[in-house]
mmCIF file of C-alpha atoms in Angstrom:
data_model
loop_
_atom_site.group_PDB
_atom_site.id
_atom_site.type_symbol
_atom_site.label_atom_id
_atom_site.label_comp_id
_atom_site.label_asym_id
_atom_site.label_seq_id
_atom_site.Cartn_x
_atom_site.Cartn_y
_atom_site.Cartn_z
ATOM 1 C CA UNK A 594 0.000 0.000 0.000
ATOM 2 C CA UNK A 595 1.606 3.292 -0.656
ATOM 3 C CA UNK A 596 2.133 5.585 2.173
ATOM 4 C CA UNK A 597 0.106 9.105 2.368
ATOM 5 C CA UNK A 598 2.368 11.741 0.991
ATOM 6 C CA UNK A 599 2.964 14.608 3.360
ATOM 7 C CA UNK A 600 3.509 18.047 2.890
ATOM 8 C CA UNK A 601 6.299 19.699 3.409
ATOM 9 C CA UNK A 602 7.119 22.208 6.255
ATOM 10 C CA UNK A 603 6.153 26.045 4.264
ATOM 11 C CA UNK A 604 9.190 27.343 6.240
ATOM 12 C CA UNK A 605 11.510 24.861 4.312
ATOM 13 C CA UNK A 606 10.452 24.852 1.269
ATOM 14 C CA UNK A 607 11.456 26.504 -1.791
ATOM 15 C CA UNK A 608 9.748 25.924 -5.133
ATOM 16 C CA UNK A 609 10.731 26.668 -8.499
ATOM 17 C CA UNK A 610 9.940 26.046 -12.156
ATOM 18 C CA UNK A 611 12.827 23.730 -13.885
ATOM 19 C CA UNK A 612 13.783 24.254 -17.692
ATOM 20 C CA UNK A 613 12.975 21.046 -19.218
ATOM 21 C CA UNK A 614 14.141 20.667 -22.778
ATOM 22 C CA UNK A 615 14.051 17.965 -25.647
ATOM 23 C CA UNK A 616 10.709 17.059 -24.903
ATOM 24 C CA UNK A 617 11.409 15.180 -21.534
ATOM 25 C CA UNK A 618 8.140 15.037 -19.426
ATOM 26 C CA UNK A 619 9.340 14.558 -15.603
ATOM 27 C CA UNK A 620 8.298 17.582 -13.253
ATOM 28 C CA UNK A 621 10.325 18.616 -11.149
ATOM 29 C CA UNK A 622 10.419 21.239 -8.006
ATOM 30 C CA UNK A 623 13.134 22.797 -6.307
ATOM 31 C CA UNK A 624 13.168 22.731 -2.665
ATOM 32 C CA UNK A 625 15.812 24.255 -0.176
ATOM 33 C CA UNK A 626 16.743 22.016 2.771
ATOM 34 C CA UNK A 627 19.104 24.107 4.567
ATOM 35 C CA UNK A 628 21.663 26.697 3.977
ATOM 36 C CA UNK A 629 23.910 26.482 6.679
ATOM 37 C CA UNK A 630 26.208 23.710 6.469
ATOM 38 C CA UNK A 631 29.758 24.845 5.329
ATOM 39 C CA UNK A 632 31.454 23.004 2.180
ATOM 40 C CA UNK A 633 28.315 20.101 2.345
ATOM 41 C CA UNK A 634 30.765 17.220 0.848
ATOM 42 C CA UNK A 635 28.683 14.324 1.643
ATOM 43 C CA UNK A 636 25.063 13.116 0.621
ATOM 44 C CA UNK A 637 23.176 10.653 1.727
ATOM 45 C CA UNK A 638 19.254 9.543 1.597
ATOM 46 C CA UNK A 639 18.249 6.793 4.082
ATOM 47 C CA UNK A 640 15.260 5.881 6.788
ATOM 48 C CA UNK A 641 17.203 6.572 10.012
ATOM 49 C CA UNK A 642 13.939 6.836 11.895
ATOM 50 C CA UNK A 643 12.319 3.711 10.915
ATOM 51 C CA UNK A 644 8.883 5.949 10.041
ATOM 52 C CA UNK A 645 8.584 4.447 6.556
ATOM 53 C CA UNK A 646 9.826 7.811 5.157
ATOM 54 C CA UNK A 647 13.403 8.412 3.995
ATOM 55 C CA UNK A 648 15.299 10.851 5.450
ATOM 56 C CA UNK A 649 18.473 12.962 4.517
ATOM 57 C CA UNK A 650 22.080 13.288 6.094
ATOM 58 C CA UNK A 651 24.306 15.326 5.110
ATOM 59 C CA UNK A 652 28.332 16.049 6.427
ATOM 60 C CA UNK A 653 30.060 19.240 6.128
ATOM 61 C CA UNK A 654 33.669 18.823 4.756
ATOM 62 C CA UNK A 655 34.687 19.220 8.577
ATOM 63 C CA UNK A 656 31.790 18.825 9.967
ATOM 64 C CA UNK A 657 28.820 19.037 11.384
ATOM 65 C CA UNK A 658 27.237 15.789 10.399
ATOM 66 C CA UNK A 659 24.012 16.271 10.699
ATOM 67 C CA UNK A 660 20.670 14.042 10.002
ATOM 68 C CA UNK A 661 16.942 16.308 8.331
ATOM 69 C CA UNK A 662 13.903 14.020 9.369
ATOM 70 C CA UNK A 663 11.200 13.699 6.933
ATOM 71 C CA UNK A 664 8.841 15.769 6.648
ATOM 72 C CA UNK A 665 9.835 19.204 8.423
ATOM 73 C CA UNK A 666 13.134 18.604 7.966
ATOM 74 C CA UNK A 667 14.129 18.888 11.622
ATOM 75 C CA UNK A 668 17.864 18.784 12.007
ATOM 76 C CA UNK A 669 19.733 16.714 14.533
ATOM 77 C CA UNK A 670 23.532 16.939 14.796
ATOM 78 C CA UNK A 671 25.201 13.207 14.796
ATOM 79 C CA UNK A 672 28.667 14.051 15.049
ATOM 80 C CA UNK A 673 30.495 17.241 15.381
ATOM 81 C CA UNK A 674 33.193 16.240 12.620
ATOM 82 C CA UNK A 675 36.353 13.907 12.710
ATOM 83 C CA UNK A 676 35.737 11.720 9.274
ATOM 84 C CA UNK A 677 37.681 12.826 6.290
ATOM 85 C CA UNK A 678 35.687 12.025 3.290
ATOM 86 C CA UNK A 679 33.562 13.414 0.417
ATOM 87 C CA UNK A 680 31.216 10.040 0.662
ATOM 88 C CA UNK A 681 29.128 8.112 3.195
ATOM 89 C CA UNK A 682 27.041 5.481 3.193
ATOM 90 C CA UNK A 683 24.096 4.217 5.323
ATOM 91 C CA UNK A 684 23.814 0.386 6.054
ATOM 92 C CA UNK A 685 23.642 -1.802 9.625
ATOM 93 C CA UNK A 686 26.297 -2.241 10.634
ATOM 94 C CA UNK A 687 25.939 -3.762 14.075
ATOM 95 C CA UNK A 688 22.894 -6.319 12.654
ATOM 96 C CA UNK A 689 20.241 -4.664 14.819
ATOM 97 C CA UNK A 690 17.605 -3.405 12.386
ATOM 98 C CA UNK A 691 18.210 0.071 11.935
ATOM 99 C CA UNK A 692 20.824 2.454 10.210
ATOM 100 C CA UNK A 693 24.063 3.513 11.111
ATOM 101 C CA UNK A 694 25.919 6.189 9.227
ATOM 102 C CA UNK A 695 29.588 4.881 7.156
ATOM 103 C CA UNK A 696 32.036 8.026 7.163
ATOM 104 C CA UNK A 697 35.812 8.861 6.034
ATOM 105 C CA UNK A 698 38.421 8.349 8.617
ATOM 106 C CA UNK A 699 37.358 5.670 8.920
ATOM 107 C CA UNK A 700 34.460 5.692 11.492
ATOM 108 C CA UNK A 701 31.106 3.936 11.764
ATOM 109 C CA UNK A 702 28.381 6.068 13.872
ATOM 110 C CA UNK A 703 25.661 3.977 15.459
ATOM 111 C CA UNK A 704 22.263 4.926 15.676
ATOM 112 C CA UNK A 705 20.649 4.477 18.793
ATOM 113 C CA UNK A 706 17.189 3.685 17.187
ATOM 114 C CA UNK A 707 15.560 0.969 19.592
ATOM 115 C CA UNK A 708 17.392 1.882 23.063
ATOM 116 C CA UNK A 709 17.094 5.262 22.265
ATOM 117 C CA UNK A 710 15.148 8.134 20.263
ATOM 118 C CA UNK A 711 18.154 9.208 17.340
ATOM 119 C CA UNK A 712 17.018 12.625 17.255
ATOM 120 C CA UNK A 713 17.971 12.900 21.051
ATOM 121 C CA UNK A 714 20.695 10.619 22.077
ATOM 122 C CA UNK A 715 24.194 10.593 20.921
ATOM 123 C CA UNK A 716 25.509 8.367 17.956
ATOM 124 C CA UNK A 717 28.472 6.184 19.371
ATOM 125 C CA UNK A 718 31.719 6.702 17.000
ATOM 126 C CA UNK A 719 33.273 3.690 16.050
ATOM 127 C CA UNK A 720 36.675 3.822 14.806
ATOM 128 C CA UNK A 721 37.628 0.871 11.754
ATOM 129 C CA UNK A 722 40.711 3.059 10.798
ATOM 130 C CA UNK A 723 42.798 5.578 10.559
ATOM 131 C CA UNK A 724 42.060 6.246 6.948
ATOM 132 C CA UNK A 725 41.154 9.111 4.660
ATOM 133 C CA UNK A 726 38.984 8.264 1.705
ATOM 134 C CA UNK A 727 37.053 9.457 -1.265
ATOM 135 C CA UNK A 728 34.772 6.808 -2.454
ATOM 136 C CA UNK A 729 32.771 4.659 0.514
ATOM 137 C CA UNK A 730 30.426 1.630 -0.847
ATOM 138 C CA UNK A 731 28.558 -1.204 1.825
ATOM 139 C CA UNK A 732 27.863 -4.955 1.250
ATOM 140 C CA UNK A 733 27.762 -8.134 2.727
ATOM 141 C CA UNK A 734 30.595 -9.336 0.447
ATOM 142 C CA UNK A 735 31.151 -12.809 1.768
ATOM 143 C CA UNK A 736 27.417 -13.386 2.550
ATOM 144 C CA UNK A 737 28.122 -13.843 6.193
ATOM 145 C CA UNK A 738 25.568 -11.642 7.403
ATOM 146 C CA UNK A 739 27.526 -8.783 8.340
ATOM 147 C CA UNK A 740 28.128 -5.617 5.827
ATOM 148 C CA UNK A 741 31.827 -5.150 5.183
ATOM 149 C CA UNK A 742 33.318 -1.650 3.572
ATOM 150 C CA UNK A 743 34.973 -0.522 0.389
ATOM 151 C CA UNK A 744 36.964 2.579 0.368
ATOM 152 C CA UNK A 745 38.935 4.233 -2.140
ATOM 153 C CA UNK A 746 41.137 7.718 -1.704
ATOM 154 C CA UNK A 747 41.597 9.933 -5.148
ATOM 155 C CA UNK A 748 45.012 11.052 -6.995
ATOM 156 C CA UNK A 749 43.925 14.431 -7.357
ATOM 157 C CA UNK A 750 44.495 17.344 -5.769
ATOM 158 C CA UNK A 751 48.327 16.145 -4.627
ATOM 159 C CA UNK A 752 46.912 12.801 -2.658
ATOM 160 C CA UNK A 753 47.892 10.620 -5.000
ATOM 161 C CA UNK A 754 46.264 7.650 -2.991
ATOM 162 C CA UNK A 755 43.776 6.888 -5.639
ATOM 163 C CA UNK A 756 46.142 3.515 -6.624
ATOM 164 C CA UNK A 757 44.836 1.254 -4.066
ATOM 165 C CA UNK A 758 40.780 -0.289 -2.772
ATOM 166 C CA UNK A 759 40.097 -1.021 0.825
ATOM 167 C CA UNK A 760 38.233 -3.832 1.828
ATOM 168 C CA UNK A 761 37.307 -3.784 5.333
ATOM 169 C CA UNK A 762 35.705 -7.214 6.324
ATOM 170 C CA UNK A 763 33.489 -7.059 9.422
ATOM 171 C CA UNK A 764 34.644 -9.751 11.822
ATOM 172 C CA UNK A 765 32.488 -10.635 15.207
ATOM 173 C CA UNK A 766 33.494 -7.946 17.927
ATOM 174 C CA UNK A 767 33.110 -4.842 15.918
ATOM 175 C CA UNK A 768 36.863 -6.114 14.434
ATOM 176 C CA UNK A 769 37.982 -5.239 10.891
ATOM 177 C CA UNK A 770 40.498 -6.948 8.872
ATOM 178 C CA UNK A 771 41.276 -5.727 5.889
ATOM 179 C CA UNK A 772 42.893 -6.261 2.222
ATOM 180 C CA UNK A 773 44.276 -4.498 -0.390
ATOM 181 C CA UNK A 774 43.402 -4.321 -3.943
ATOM 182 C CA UNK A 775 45.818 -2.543 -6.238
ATOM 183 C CA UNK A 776 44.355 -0.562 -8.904
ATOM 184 C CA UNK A 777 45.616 2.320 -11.457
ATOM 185 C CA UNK A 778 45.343 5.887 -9.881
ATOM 186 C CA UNK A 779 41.938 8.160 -9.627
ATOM 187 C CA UNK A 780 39.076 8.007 -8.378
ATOM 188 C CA UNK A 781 35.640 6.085 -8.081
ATOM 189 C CA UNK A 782 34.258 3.448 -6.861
ATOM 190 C CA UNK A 783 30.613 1.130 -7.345
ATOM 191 C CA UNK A 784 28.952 -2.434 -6.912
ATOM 192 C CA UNK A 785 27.121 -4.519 -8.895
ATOM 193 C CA UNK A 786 26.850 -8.271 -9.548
ATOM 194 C CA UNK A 787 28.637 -8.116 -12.921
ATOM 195 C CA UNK A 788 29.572 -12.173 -13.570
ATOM 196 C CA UNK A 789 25.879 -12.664 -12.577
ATOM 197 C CA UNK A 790 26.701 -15.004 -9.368
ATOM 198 C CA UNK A 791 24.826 -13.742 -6.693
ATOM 199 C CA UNK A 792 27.666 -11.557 -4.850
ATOM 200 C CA UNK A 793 28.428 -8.170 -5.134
ATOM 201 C CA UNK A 794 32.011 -7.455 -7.628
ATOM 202 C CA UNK A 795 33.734 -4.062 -7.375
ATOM 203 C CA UNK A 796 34.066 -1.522 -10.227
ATOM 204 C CA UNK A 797 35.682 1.243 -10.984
ATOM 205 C CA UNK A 798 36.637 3.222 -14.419
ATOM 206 C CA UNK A 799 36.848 0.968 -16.975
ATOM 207 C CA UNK A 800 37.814 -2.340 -14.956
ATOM 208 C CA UNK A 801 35.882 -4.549 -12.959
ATOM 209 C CA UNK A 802 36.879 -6.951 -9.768
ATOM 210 C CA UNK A 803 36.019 -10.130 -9.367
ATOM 211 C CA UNK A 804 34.656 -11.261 -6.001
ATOM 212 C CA UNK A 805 35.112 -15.000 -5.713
ATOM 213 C CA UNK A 806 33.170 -15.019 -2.145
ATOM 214 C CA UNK A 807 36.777 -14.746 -0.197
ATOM 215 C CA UNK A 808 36.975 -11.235 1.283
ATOM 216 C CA UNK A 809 40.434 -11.605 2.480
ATOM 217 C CA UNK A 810 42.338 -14.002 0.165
ATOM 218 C CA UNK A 811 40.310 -13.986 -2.684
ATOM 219 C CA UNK A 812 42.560 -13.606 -6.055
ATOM 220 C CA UNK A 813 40.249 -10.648 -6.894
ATOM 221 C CA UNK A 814 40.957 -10.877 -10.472
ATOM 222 C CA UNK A 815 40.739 -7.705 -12.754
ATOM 223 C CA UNK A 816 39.371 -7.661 -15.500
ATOM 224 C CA UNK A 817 39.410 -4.673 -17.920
ATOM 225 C CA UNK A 818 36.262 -3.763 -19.382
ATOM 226 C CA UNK A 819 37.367 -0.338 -21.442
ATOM 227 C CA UNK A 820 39.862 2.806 -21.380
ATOM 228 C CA UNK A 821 38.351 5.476 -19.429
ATOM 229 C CA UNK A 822 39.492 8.227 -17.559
ATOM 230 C CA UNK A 823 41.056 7.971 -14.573
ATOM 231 C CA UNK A 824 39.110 10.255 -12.378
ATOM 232 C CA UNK A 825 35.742 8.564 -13.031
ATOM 233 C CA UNK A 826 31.703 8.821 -11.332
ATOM 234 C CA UNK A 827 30.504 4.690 -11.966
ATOM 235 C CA UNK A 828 27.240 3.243 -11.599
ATOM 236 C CA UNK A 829 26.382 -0.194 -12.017
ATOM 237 C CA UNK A 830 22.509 -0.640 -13.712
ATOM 238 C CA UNK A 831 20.625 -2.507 -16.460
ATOM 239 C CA UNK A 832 20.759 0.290 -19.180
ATOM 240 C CA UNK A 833 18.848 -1.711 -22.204
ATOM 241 C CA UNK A 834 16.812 -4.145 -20.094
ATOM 242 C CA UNK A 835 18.466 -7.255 -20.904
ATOM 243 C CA UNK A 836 18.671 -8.495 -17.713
ATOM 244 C CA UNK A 837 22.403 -7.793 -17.375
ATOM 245 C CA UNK A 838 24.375 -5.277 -15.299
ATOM 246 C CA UNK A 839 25.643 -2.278 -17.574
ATOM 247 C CA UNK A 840 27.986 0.512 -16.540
ATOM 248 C CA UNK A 841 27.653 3.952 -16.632
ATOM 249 C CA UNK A 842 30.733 6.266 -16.679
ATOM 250 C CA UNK A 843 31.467 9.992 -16.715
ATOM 251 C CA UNK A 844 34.820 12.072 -15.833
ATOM 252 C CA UNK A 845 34.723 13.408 -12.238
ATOM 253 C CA UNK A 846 38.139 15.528 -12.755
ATOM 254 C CA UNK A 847 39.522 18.303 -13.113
ATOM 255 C CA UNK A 848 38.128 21.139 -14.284
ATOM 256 C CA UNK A 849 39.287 22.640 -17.703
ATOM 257 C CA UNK A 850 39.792 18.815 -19.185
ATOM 258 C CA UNK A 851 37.513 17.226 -21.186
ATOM 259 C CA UNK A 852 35.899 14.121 -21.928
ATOM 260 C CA UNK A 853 32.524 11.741 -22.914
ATOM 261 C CA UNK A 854 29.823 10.772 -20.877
ATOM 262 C CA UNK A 855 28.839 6.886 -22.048
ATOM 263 C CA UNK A 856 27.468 3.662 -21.005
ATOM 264 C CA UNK A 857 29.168 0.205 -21.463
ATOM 265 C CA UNK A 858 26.751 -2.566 -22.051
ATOM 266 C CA UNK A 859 27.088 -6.155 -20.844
ATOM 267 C CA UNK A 860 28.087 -8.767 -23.024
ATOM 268 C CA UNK A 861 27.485 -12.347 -22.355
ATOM 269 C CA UNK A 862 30.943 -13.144 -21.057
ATOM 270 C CA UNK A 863 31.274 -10.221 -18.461
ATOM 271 C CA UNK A 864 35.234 -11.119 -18.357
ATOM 272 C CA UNK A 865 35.448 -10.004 -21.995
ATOM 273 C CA UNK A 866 37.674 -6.563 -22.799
ATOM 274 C CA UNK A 867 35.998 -4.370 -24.843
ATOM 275 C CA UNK A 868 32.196 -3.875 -23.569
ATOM 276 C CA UNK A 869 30.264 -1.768 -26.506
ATOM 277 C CA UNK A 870 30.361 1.918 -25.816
ATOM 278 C CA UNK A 871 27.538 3.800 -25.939
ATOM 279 C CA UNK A 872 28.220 7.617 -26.173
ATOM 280 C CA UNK A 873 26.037 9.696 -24.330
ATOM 281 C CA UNK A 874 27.717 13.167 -24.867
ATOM 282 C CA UNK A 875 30.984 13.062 -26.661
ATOM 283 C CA UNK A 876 32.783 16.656 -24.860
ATOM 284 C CA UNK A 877 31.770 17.313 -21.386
ATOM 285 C CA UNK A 878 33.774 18.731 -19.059
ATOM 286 C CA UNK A 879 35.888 16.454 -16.483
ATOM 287 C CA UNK A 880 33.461 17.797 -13.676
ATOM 288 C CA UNK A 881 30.957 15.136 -13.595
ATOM 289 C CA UNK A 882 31.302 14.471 -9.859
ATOM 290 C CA UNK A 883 27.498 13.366 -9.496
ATOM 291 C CA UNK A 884 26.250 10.130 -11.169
ATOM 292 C CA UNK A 885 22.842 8.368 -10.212
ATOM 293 C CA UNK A 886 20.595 5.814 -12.122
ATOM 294 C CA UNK A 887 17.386 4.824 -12.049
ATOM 295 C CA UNK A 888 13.413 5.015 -13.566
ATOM 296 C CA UNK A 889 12.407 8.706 -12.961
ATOM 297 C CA UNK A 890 9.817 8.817 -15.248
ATOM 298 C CA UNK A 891 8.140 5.565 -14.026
ATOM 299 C CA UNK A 892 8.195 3.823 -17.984
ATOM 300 C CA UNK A 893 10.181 0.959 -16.480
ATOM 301 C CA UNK A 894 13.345 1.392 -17.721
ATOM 302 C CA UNK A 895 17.105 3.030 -16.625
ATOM 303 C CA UNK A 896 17.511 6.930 -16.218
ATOM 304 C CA UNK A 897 20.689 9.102 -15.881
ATOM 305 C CA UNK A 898 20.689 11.741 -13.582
ATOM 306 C CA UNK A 899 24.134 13.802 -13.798
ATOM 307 C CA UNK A 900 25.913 17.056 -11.945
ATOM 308 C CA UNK A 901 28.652 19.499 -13.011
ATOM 309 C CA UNK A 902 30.555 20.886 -10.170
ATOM 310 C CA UNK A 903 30.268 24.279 -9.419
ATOM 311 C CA UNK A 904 33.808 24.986 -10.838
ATOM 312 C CA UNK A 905 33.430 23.996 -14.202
ATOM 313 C CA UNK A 906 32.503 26.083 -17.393
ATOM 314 C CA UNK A 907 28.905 27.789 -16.843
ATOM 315 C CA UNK A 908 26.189 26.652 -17.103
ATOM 316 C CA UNK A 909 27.072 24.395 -14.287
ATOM 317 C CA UNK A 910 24.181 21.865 -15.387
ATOM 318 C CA UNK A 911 22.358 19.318 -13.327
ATOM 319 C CA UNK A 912 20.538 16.416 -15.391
ATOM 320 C CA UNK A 913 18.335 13.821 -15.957
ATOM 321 C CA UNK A 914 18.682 11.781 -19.120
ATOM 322 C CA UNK A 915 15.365 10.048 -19.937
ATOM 323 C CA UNK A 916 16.424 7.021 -21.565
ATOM 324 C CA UNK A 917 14.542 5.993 -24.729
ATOM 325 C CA UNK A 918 15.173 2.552 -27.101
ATOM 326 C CA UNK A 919 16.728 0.904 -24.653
ATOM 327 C CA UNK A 920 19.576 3.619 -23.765
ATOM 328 C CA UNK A 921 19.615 4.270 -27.909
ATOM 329 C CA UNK A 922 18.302 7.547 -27.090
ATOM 330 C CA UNK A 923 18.335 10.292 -24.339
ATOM 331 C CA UNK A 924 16.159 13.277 -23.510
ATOM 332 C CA UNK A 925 17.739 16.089 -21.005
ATOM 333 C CA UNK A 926 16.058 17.731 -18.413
ATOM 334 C CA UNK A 927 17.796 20.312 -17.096
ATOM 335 C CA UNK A 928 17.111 21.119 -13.195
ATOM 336 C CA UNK A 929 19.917 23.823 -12.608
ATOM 337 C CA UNK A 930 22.818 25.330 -14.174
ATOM 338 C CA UNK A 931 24.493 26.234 -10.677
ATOM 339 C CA UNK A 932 25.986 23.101 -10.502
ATOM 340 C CA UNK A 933 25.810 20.238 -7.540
ATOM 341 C CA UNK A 934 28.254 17.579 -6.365
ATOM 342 C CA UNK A 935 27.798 13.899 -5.256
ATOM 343 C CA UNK A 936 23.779 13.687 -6.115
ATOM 344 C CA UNK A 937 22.117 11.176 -4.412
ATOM 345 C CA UNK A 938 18.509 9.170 -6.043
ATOM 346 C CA UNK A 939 15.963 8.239 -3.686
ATOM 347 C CA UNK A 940 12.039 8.044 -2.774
ATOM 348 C CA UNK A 941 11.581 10.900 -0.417
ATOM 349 C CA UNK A 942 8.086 11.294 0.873
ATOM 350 C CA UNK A 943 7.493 7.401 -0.049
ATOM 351 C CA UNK A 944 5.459 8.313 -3.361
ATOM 352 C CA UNK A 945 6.436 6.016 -5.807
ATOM 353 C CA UNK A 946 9.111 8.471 -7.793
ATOM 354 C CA UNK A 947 12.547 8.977 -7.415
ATOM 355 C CA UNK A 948 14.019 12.464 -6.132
ATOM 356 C CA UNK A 949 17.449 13.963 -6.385
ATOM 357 C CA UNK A 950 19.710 15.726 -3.665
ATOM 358 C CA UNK A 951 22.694 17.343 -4.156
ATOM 359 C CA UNK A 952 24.699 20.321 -3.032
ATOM 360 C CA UNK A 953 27.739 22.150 -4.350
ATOM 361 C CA UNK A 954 30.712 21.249 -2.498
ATOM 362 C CA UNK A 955 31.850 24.713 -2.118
ATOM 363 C CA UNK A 956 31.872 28.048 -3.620
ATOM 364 C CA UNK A 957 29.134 30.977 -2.977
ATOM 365 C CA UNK A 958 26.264 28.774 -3.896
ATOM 366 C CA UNK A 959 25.608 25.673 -1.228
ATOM 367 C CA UNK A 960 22.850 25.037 -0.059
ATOM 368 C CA UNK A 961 21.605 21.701 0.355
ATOM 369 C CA UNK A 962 18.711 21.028 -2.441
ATOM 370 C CA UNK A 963 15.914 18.223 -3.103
ATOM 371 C CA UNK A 964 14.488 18.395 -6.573
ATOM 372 C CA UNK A 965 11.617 16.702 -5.978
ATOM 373 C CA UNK A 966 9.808 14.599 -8.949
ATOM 374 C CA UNK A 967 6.275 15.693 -9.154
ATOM 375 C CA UNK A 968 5.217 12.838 -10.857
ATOM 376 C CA UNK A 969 3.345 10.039 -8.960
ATOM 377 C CA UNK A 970 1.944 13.629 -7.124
ATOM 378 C CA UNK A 971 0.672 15.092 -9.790
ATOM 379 C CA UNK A 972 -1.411 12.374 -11.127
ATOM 380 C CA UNK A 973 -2.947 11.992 -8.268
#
């Protein structure tokens, strides 16, 4: 049954008009969150509450981290600061039904949902490393019942710690060991069951890892799927409806460089070089630092939603690619041109579309923005 869709809170909310172009047909509205987080770096969209209604978190580049509960957006500070990261991730981590935050640094905050009211007690820290990253992902890699984490660092920017993926394998005791996959340098990091085996494989730009069910001394093989850029946003996501696991690439650095925006489709053997490219946009800017996929428009089938950083060449666009023909095709809808980093694609307000956040990293322009899809609401 789908879940009576609330307003929103007048004070919070902010709504514009959206260009839409090339005949795409998914309304959108613009709605301000809050505008007082410094630098907001990391994005996530998650039920921390347990009301049936997503939520939003979002961490300031040094803090606060700070959870907005659905509907009014009331904000509740989980940590002060101490991760180091421009991702996080929500997931269980301790096994006890509810959502705990994944953070840079590397730190695991607990939410005390069941002892405790989240909006009003504090989130234990958790320490699993001292380790700066970029690029966070969750899963249950050896299917032991207990997530593990991925993280990758970036090249860019003089860190030059983009060469290597962390696996952090959750052992009884809130223990981590770890392991070590070496990679080429850059940046980016996604999941997705690309051999079709039932466990989640690691990808990056342009090669794929092989998870054999062995966390810690599996062989991890690489296999090379395409030349990309090094710097790269990935998503993992059946882009023609075959049933099989396509990627989606664009360049995520540095600004002033150039590059394409495509999609690699599946071929039978997954361990194959040489997917088929599909060319989305054959210049864009090295700025594509936001990737999401999904249905948008609710016609069943795979959706790109993209963001330019607010440091590239204006307009700084944020986008939604309605897919047509099986990914043959693409319609753009254009929901700013002042830029956003790190979207994230979720349900808020439970209504049967998918919304977009985002923020701009830095810069004059950052607050933290929902464009909400207006679809299921309107037709009702």
């Amino acid at each position: 049954m789908r879940k009576k869709h609330p307003e929103y809170a007048a004070s919070v909310m902010t709504v514009i008009l959206v260009q839409i172009s090339l005949g795409a047909d998914v309304p959108f509205a613009r709605v301000t969150i809050d505008n007082s987080i410094n630098d907001p770096w990391a994005k996530i969209i998650a039920d921390i509450d347990k009301d049936g209604f997503a939520d939003i978190v979002v961490g300031g580049q040094a803090g606060p981290l700070v959870w907005y509960k659905y509907p009014g957006w009331t904000k509740t500070i989980i940590a002060q600061g101490g991760y180091r990261t421009v991702d996080g991730e929500a997931g269980d981590i301790d096994g006890d039904g509810d959502l705990d935050i994944v953070m840079g640094g590397l730190i695991w905050y607990e939410n005390p949902l069941g002892a405790a009211d989240p909006a009003a007690k504090p989130w234990i820290a958790h320490q699993v490393a001292d380790h700066r990253t970029h690029d966070i992902e969750l899963a249950d890699l050896d299917k032991d019942g207990r997530l593990d984490i991925l993280s990758r660092d970036q090249s860019d920017f003089g860190a030059n710690a983009g060469d290597k993926i962390y696996l952090w394998r959750q052992e009884p005791g809130d223990k981590w060991g770890h392991k070590v996959i070496a990679c080429p340098h850059g940046e980016g990091l996604a999941l997705g069951d690309l051999d079709r085996d039932g466990d989640q494989d690691v990808v990056i730009g342009g090669i794929w890892f092989e998870n054999d069910g062995h966390v810690l001394d599996g062989a991890w093989q690489a296999h090379k799927f395409c030349n990309w850029h090094p710097s790269a946003s990935v998503e993992v996501a059946d882009v023609d409806g075959d049933g099989c696991p396509d990627v989606v690439l664009s360049p995520s650095e540095l600004k002033g460089n150039w590059h394409r925006l495509s999609w690699f489709e599946a071929p039978t053997d997954t361990a194959q070089a040489d997917w088929p490219e599909h060319v989305m946009v054959d210049r864009i800017e090295c700025v594509i630092h936001g990737l999401a996929t999904g249905d948008f428009n609710g016609d069943g089938g795979i959706d790109i939603a993209t963001s330019e950083m607010h440091q590239g060449e204006n307009p700084d666009e944020v986008v939604v690619w309605i897919g047509r023909n099986k990914g043959t095709a693409w319609d753009k809808c254009i929901l700013s041109i002042q830029g956003s980093h790190s979207i994230q694609a979720g349900d808020i307000g439970a209504d049967g579309d998918l919304d977009i956040l985002g923020a701009n990293w830095s810069g004059p322009f950052q607050p933290v923005e929902l464009w909400e899809n207006r679809s299921c609401v309107d037709a009702k």
